[in-house]
CSV table of N, CA and C in Angstrom, one decimal:
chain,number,residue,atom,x,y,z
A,1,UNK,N,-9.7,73.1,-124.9
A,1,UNK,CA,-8.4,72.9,-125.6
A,1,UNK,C,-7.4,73.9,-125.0
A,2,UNK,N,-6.3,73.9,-125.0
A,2,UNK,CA,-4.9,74.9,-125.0
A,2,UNK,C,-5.1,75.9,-125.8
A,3,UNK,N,-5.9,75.6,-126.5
A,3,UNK,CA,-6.2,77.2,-127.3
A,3,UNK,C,-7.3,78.5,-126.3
A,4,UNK,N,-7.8,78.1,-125.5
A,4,UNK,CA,-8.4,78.4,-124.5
A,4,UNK,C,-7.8,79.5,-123.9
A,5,UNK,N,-6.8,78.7,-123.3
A,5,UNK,CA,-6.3,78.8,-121.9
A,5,UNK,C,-5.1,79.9,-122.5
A,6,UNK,N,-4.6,79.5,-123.8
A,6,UNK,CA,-3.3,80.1,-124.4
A,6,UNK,C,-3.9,81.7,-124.7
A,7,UNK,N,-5.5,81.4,-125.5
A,7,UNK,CA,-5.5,82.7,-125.8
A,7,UNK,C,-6.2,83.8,-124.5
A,8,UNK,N,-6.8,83.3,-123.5
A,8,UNK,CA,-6.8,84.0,-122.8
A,8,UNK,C,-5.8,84.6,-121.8
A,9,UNK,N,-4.5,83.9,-121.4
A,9,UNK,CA,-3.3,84.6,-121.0
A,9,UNK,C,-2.6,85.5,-122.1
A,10,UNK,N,-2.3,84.8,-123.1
A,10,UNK,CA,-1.7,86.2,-124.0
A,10,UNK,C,-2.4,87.1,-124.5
A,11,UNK,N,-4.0,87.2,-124.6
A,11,UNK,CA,-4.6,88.2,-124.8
A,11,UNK,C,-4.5,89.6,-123.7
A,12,UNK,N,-4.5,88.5,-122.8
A,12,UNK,CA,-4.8,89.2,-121.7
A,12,UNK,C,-3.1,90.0,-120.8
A,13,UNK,N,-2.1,90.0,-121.3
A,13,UNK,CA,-0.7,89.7,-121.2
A,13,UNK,C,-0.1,89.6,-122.0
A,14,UNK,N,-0.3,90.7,-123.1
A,14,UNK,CA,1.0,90.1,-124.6
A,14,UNK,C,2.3,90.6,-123.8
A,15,UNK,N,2.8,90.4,-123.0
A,15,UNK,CA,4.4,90.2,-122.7
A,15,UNK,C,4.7,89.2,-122.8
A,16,UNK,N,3.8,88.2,-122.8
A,16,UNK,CA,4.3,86.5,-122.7
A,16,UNK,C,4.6,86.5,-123.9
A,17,UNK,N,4.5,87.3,-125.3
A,17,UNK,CA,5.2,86.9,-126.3
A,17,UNK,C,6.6,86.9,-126.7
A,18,UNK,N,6.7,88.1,-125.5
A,18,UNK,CA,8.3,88.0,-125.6
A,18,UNK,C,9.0,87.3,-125.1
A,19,UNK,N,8.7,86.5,-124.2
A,19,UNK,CA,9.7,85.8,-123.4
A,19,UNK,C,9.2,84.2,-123.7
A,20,UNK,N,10.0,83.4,-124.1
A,20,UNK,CA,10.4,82.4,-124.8
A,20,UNK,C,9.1,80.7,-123.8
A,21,UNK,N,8.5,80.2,-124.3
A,21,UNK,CA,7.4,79.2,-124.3
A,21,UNK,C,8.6,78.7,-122.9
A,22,UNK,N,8.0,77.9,-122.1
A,22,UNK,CA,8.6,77.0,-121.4
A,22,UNK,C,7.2,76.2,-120.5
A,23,UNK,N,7.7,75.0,-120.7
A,23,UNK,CA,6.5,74.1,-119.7
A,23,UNK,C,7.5,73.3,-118.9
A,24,UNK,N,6.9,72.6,-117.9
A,24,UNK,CA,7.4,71.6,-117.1
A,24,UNK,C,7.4,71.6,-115.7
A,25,UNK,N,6.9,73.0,-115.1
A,25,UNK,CA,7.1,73.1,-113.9
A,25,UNK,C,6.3,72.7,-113.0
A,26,UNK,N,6.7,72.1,-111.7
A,26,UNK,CA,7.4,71.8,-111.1
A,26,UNK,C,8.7,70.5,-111.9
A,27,UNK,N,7.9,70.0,-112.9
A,27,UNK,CA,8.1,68.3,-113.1
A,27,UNK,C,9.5,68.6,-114.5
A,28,UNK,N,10.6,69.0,-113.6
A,28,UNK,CA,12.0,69.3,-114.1
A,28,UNK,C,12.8,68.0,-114.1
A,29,UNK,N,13.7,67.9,-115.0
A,29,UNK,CA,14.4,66.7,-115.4
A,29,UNK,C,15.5,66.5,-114.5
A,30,UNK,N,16.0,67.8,-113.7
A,30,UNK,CA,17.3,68.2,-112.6
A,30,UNK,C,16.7,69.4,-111.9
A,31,UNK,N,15.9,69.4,-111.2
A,31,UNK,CA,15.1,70.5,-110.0
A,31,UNK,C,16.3,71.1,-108.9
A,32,UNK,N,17.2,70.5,-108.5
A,32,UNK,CA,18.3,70.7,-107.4
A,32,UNK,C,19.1,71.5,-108.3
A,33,UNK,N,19.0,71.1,-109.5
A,33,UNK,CA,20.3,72.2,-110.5
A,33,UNK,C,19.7,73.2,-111.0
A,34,UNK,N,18.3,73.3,-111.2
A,34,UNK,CA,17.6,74.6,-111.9
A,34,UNK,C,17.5,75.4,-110.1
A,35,UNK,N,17.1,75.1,-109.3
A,35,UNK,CA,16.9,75.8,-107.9
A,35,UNK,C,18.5,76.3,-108.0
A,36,UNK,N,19.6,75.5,-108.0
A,36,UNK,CA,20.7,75.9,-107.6
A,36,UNK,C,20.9,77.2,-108.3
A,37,UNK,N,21.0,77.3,-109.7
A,37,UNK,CA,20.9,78.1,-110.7
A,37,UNK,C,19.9,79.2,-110.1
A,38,UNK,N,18.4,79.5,-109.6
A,38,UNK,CA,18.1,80.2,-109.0
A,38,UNK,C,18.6,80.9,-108.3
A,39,UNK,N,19.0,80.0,-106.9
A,39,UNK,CA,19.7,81.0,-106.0
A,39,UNK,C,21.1,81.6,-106.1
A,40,UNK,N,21.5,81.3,-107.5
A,40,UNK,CA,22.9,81.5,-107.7
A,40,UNK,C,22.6,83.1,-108.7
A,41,UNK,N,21.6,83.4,-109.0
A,41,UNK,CA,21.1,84.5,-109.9
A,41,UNK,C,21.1,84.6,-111.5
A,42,UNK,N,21.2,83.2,-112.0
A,42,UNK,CA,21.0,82.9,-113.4
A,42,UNK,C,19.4,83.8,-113.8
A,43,UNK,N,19.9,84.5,-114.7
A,43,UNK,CA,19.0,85.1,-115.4
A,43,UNK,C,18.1,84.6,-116.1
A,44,UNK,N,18.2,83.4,-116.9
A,44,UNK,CA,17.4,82.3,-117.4
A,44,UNK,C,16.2,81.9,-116.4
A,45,UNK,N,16.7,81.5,-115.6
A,45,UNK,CA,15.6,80.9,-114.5
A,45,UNK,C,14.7,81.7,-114.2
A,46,UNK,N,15.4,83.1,-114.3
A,46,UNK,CA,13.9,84.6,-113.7
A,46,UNK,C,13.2,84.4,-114.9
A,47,UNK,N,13.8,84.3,-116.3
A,47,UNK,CA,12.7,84.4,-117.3
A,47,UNK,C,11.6,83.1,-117.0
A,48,UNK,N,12.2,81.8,-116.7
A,48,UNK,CA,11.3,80.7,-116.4
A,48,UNK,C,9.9,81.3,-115.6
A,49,UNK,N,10.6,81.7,-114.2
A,49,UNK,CA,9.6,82.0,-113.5
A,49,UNK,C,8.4,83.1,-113.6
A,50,UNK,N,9.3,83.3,-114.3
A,50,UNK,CA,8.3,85.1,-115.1
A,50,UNK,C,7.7,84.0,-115.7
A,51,UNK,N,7.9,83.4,-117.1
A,51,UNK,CA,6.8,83.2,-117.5
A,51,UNK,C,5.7,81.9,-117.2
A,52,UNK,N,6.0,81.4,-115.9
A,52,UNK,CA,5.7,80.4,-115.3
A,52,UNK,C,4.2,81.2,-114.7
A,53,UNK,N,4.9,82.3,-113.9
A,53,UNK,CA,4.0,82.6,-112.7
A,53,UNK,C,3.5,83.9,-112.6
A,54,UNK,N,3.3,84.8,-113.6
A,54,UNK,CA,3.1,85.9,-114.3
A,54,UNK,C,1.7,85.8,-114.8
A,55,UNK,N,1.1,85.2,-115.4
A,55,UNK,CA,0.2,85.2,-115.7
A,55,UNK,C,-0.9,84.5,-114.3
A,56,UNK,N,-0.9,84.2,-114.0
A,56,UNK,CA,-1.7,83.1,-112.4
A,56,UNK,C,-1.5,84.1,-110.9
A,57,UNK,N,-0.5,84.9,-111.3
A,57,UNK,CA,-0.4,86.1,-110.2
A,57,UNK,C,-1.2,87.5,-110.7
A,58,UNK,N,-1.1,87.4,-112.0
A,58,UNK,CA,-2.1,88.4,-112.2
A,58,UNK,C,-3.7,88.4,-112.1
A,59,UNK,N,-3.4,87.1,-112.7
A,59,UNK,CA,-5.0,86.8,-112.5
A,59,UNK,C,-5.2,86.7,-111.3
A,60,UNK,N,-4.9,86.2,-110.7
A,60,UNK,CA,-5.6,86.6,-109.2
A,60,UNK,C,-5.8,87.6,-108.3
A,61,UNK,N,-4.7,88.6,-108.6
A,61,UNK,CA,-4.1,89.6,-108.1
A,61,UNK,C,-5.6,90.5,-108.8
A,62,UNK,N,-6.2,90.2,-109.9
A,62,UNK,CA,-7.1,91.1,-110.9
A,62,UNK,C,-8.7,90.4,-110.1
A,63,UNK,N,-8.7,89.2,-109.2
A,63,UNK,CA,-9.6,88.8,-109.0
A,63,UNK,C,-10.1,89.4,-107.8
A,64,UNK,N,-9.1,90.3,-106.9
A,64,UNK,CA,-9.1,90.6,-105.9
A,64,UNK,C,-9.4,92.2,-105.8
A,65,UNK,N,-8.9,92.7,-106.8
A,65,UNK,CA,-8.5,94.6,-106.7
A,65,UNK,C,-9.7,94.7,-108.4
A,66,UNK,N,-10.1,93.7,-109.2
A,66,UNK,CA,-10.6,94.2,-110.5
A,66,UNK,C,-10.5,95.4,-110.7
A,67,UNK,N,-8.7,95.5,-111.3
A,67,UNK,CA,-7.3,96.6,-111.5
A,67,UNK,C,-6.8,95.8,-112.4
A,68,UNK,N,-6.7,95.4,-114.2
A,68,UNK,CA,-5.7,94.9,-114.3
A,68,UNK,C,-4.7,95.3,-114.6
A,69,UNK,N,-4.5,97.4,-114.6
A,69,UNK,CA,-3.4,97.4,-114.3
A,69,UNK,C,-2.4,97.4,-113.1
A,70,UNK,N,-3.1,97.5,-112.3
A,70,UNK,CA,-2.8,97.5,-110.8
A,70,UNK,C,-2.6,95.6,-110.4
A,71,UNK,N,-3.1,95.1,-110.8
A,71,UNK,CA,-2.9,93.6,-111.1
A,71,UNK,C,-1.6,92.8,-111.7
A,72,UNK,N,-0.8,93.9,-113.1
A,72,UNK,CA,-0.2,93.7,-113.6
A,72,UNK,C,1.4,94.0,-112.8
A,73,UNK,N,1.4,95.2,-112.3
A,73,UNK,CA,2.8,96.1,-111.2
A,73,UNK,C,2.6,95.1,-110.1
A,74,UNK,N,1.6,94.6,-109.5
A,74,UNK,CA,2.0,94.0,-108.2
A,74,UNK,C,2.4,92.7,-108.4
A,75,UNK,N,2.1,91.7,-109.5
A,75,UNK,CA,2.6,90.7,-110.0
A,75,UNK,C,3.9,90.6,-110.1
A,76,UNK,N,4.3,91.6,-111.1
A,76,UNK,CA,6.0,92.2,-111.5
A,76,UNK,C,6.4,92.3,-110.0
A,77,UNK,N,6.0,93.4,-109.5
A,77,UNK,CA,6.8,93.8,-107.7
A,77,UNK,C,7.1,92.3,-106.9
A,78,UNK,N,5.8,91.4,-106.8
A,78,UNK,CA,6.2,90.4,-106.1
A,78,UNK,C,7.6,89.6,-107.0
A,79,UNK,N,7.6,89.4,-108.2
A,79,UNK,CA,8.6,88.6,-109.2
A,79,UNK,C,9.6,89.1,-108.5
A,80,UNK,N,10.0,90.4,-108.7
A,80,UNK,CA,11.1,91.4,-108.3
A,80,UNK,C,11.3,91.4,-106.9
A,81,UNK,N,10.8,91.3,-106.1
A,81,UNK,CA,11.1,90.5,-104.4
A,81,UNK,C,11.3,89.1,-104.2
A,82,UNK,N,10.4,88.3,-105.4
A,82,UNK,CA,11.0,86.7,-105.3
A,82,UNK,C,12.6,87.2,-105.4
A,83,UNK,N,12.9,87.6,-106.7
A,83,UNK,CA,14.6,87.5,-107.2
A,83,UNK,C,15.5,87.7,-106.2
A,84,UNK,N,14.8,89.0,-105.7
A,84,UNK,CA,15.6,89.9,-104.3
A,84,UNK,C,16.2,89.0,-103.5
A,85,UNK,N,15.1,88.3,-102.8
A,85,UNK,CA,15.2,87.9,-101.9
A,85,UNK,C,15.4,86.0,-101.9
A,86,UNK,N,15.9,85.7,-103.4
A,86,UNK,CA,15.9,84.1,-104.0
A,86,UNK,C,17.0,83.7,-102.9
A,87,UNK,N,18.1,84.4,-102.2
A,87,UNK,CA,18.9,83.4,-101.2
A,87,UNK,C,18.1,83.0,-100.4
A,88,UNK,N,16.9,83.4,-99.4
A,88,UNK,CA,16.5,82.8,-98.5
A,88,UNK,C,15.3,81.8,-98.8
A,89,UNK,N,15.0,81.4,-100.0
A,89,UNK,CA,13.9,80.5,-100.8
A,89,UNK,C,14.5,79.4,-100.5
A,90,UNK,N,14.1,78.4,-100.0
A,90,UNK,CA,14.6,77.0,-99.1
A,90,UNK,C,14.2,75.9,-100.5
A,91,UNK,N,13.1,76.0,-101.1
A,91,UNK,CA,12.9,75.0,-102.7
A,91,UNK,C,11.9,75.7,-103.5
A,92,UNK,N,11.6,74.9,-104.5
A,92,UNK,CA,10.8,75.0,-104.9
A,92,UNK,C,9.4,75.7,-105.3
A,93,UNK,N,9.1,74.8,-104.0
A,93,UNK,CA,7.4,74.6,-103.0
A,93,UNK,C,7.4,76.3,-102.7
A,94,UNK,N,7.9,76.7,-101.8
A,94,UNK,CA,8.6,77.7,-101.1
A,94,UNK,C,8.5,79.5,-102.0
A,95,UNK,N,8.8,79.3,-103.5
A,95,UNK,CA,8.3,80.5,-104.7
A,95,UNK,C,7.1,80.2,-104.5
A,96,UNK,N,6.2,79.1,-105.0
A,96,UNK,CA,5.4,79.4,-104.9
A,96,UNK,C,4.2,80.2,-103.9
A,97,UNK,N,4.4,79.5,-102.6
A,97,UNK,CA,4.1,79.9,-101.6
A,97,UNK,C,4.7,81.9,-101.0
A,98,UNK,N,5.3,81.9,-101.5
A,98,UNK,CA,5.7,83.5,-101.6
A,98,UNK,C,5.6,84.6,-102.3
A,99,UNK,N,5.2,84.0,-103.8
A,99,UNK,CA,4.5,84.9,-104.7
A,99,UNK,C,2.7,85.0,-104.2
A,100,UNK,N,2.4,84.2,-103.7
A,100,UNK,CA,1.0,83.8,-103.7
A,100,UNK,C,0.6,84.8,-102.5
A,101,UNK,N,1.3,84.4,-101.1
A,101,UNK,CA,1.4,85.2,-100.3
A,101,UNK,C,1.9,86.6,-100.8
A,102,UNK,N,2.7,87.0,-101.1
A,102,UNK,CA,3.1,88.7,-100.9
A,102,UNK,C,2.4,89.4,-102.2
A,103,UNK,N,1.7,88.5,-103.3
A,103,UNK,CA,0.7,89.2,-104.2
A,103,UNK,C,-0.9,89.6,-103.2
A,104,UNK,N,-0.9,88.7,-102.3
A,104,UNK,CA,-1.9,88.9,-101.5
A,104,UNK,C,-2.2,90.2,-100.6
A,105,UNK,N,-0.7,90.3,-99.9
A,105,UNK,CA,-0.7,91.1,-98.8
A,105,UNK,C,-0.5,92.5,-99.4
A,106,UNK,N,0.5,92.9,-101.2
A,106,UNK,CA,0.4,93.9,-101.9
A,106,UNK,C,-0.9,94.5,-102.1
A,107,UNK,N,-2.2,93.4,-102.6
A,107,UNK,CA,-3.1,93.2,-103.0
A,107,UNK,C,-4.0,94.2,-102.0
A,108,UNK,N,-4.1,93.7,-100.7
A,108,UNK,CA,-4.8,94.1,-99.7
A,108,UNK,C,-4.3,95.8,-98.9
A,109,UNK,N,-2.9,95.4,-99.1
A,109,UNK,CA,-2.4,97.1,-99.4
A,109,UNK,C,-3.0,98.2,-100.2
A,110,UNK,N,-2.7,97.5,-101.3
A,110,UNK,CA,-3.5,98.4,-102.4
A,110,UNK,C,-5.0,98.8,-102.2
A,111,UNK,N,-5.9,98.1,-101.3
A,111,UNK,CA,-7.1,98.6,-101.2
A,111,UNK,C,-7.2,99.1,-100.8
A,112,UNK,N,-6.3,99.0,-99.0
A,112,UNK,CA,-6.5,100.1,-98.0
A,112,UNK,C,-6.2,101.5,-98.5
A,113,UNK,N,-5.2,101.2,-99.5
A,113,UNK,CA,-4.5,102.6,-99.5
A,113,UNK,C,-6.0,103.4,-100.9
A,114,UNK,N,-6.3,102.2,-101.5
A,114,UNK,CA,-7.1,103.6,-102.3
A,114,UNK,C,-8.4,103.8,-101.6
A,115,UNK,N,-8.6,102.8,-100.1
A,115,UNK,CA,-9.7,103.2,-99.7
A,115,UNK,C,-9.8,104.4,-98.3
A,116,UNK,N,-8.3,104.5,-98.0
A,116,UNK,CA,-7.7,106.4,-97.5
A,116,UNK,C,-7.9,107.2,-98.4
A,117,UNK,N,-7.8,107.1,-99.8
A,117,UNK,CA,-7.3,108.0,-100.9
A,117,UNK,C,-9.3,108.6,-100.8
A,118,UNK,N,-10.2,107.1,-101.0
A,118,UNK,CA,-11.9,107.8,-101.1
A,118,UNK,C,-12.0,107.9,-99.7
A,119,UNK,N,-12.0,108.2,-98.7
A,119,UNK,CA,-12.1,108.5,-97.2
A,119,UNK,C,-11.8,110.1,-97.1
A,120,UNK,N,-10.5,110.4,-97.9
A,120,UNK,CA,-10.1,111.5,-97.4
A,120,UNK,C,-11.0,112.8,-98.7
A,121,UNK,N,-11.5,112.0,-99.8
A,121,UNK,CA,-12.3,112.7,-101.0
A,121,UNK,C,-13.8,113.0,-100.3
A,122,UNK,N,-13.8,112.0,-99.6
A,122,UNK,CA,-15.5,112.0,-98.1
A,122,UNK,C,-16.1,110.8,-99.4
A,123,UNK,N,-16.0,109.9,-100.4
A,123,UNK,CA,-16.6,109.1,-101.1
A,123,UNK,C,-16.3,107.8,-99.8
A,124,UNK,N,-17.7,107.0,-99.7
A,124,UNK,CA,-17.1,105.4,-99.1
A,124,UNK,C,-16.1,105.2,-99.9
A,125,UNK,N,-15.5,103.7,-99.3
A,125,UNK,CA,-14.4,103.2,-99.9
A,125,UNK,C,-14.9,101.5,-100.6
A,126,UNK,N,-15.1,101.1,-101.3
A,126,UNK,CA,-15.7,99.9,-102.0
A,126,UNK,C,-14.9,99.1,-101.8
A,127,UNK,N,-13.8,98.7,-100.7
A,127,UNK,CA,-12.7,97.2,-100.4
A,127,UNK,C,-13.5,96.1,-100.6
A,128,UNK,N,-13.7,95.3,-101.0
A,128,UNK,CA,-14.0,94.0,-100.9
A,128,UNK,C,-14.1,93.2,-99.5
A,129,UNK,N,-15.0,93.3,-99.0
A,129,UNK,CA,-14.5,91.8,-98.1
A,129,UNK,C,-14.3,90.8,-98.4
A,130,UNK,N,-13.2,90.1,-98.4
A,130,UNK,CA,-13.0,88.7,-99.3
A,130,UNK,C,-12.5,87.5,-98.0
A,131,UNK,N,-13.4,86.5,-98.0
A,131,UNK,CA,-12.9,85.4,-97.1
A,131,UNK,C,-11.6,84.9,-97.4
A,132,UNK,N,-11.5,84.1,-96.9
A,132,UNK,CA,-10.1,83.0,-96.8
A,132,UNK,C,-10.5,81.9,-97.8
A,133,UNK,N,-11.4,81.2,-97.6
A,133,UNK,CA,-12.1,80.7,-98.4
A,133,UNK,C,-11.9,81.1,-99.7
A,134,UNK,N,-12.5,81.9,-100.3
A,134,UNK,CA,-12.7,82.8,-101.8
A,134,UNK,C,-10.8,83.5,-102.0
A,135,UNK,N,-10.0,83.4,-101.4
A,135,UNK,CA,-8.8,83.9,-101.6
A,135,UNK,C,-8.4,82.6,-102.0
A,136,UNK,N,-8.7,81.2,-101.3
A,136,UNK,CA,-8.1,80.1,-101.5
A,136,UNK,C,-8.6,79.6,-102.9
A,137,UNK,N,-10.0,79.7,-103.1
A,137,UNK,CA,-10.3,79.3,-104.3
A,137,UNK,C,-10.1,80.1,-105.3
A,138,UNK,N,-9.4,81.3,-105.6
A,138,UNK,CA,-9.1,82.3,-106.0
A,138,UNK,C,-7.5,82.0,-107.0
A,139,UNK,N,-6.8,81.1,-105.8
A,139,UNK,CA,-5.4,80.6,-105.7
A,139,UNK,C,-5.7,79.6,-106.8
A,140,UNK,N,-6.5,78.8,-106.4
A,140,UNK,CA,-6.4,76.9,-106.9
A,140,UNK,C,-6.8,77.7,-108.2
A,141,UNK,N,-8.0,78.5,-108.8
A,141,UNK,CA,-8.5,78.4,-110.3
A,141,UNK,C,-7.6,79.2,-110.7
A,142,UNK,N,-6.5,79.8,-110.4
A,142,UNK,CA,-5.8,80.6,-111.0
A,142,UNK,C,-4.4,79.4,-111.4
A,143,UNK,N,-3.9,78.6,-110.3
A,143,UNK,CA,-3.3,77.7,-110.8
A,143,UNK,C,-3.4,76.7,-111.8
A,144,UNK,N,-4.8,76.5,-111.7
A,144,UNK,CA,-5.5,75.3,-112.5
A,144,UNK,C,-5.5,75.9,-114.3
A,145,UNK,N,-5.4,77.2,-114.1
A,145,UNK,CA,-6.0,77.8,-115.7
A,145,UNK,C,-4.0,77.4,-116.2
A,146,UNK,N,-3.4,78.1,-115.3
A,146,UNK,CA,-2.0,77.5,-116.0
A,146,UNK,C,-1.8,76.3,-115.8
A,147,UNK,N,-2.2,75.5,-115.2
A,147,UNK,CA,-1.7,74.0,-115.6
A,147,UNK,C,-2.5,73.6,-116.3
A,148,UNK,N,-3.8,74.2,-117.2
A,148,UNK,CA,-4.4,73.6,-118.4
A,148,UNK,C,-3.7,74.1,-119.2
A,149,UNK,N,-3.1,75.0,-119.5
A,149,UNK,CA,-1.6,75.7,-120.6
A,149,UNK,C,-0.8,74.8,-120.9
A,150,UNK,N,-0.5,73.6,-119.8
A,150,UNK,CA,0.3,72.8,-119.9
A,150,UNK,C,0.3,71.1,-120.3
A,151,UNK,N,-1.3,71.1,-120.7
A,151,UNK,CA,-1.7,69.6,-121.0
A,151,UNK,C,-2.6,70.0,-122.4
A,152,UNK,N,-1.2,69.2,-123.0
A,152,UNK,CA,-1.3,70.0,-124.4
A,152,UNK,C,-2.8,69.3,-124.9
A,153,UNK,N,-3.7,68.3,-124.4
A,153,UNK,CA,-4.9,68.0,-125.3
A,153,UNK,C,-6.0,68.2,-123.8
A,154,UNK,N,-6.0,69.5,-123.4
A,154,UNK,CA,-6.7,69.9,-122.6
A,154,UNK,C,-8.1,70.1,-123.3
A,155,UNK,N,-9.2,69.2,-123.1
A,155,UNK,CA,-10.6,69.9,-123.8
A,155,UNK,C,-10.9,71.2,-123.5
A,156,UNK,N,-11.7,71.8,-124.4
A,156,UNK,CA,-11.8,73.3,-124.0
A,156,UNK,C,-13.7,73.7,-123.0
A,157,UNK,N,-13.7,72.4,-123.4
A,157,UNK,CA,-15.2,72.3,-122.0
A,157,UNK,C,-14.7,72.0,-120.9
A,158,UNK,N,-13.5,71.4,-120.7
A,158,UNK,CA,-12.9,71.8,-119.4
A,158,UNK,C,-12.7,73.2,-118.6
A,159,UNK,N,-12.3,73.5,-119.9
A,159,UNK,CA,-11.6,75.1,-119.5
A,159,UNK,C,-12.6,75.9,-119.1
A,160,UNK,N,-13.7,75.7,-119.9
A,160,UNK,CA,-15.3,76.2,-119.8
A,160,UNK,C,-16.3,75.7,-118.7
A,161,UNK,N,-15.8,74.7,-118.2
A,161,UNK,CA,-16.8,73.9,-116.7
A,161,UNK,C,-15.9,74.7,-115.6
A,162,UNK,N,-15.1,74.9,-115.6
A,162,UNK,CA,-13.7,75.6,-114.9
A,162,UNK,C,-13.8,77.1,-114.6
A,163,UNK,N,-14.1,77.8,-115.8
A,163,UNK,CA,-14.6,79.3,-115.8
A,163,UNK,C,-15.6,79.6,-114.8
A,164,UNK,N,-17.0,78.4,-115.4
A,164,UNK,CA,-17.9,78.1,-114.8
A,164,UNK,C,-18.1,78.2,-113.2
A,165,UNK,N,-17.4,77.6,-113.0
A,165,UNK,CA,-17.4,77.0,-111.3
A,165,UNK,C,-16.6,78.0,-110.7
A,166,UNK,N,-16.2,78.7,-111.1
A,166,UNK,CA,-15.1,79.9,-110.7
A,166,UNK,C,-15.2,81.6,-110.8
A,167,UNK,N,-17.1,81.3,-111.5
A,167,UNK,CA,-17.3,83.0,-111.4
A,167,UNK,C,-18.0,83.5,-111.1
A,168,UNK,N,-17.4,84.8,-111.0
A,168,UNK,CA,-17.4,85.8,-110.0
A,168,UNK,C,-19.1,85.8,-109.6
């Protein structure tokens, strides 16, 4: 069920209580007028995307560094570089593909740098090796948990065959 899916992002993320429910995305009623609105710096639309892609950046961001505070800042940083840099975002398609990537490449930052920090202590450094593969599948179950958020009679043995096939 939605109760699933709802309570494990806002448990996991009570900021989503502050910022106001919204579903629909991609599947907008005027997409060319909410984009336009984006690149034009409507403040509304950052909240959309915050609370769109906030939770599915963390989670993954936490699937990679298991940091969820360190999970949480690099999610926000990438948001805050989407906005920055929203003139040169060509659609859509395009956010997503740029949160996904630059939570990645933060992500992999973050390791090297705390695995200098145990190098220079003389402890090994415990980075992850993580395939392409396991980053990709990493992406899809983190998108898939928010688009079960969004199908309001989502069974909750879905959500649970889903966890399933997806852990760690």
């Amino acid at each position: 069920m939605r109760n699933t899916v709802n309570r494990f992002f806002h448990h996991n993320f009570p900021i989503m209580d502050q910022i106001p429910a919204w579903t629909g995305f991609p599947f907008l009623p005027v997409p060319a007028l909410l984009f336009r609105r984006f690149r034009e710096g409507d403040q509304r639309i950052l909240s959309m995307l915050f609370y769109h892609f906030f939770p599915p950046l963390c989670f993954f961001a936490n699937r990679l560094l298991h940091n969820e505070d360190a999970a949480k800042q690099i999610a926000e940083k990438c948001l805050q570089q989407l906005w920055g840099e929203r003139s040169g975002v060509k659609d859509w398609e395009a956010i997503k593909i740029f949160l996904y990537i630059n939570t990645y490449r933060r992500c992999t930052q973050f390791i090297k740098t705390q695995q200098k920090i145990s190098d220079n202590l003389e402890t090994p450094g415990n980075g992850p090796d993580i395939s392409e593969e396991k980053v990709l599948a990493m992406i899809v179950y983190a998108e898939l948990l928010n688009s079960l958020e969004d199908i309001a009679e989502a069974p909750e043995w879905l959500s649970n065959r889903l966890s399933s096939l997806f852990a760690e």
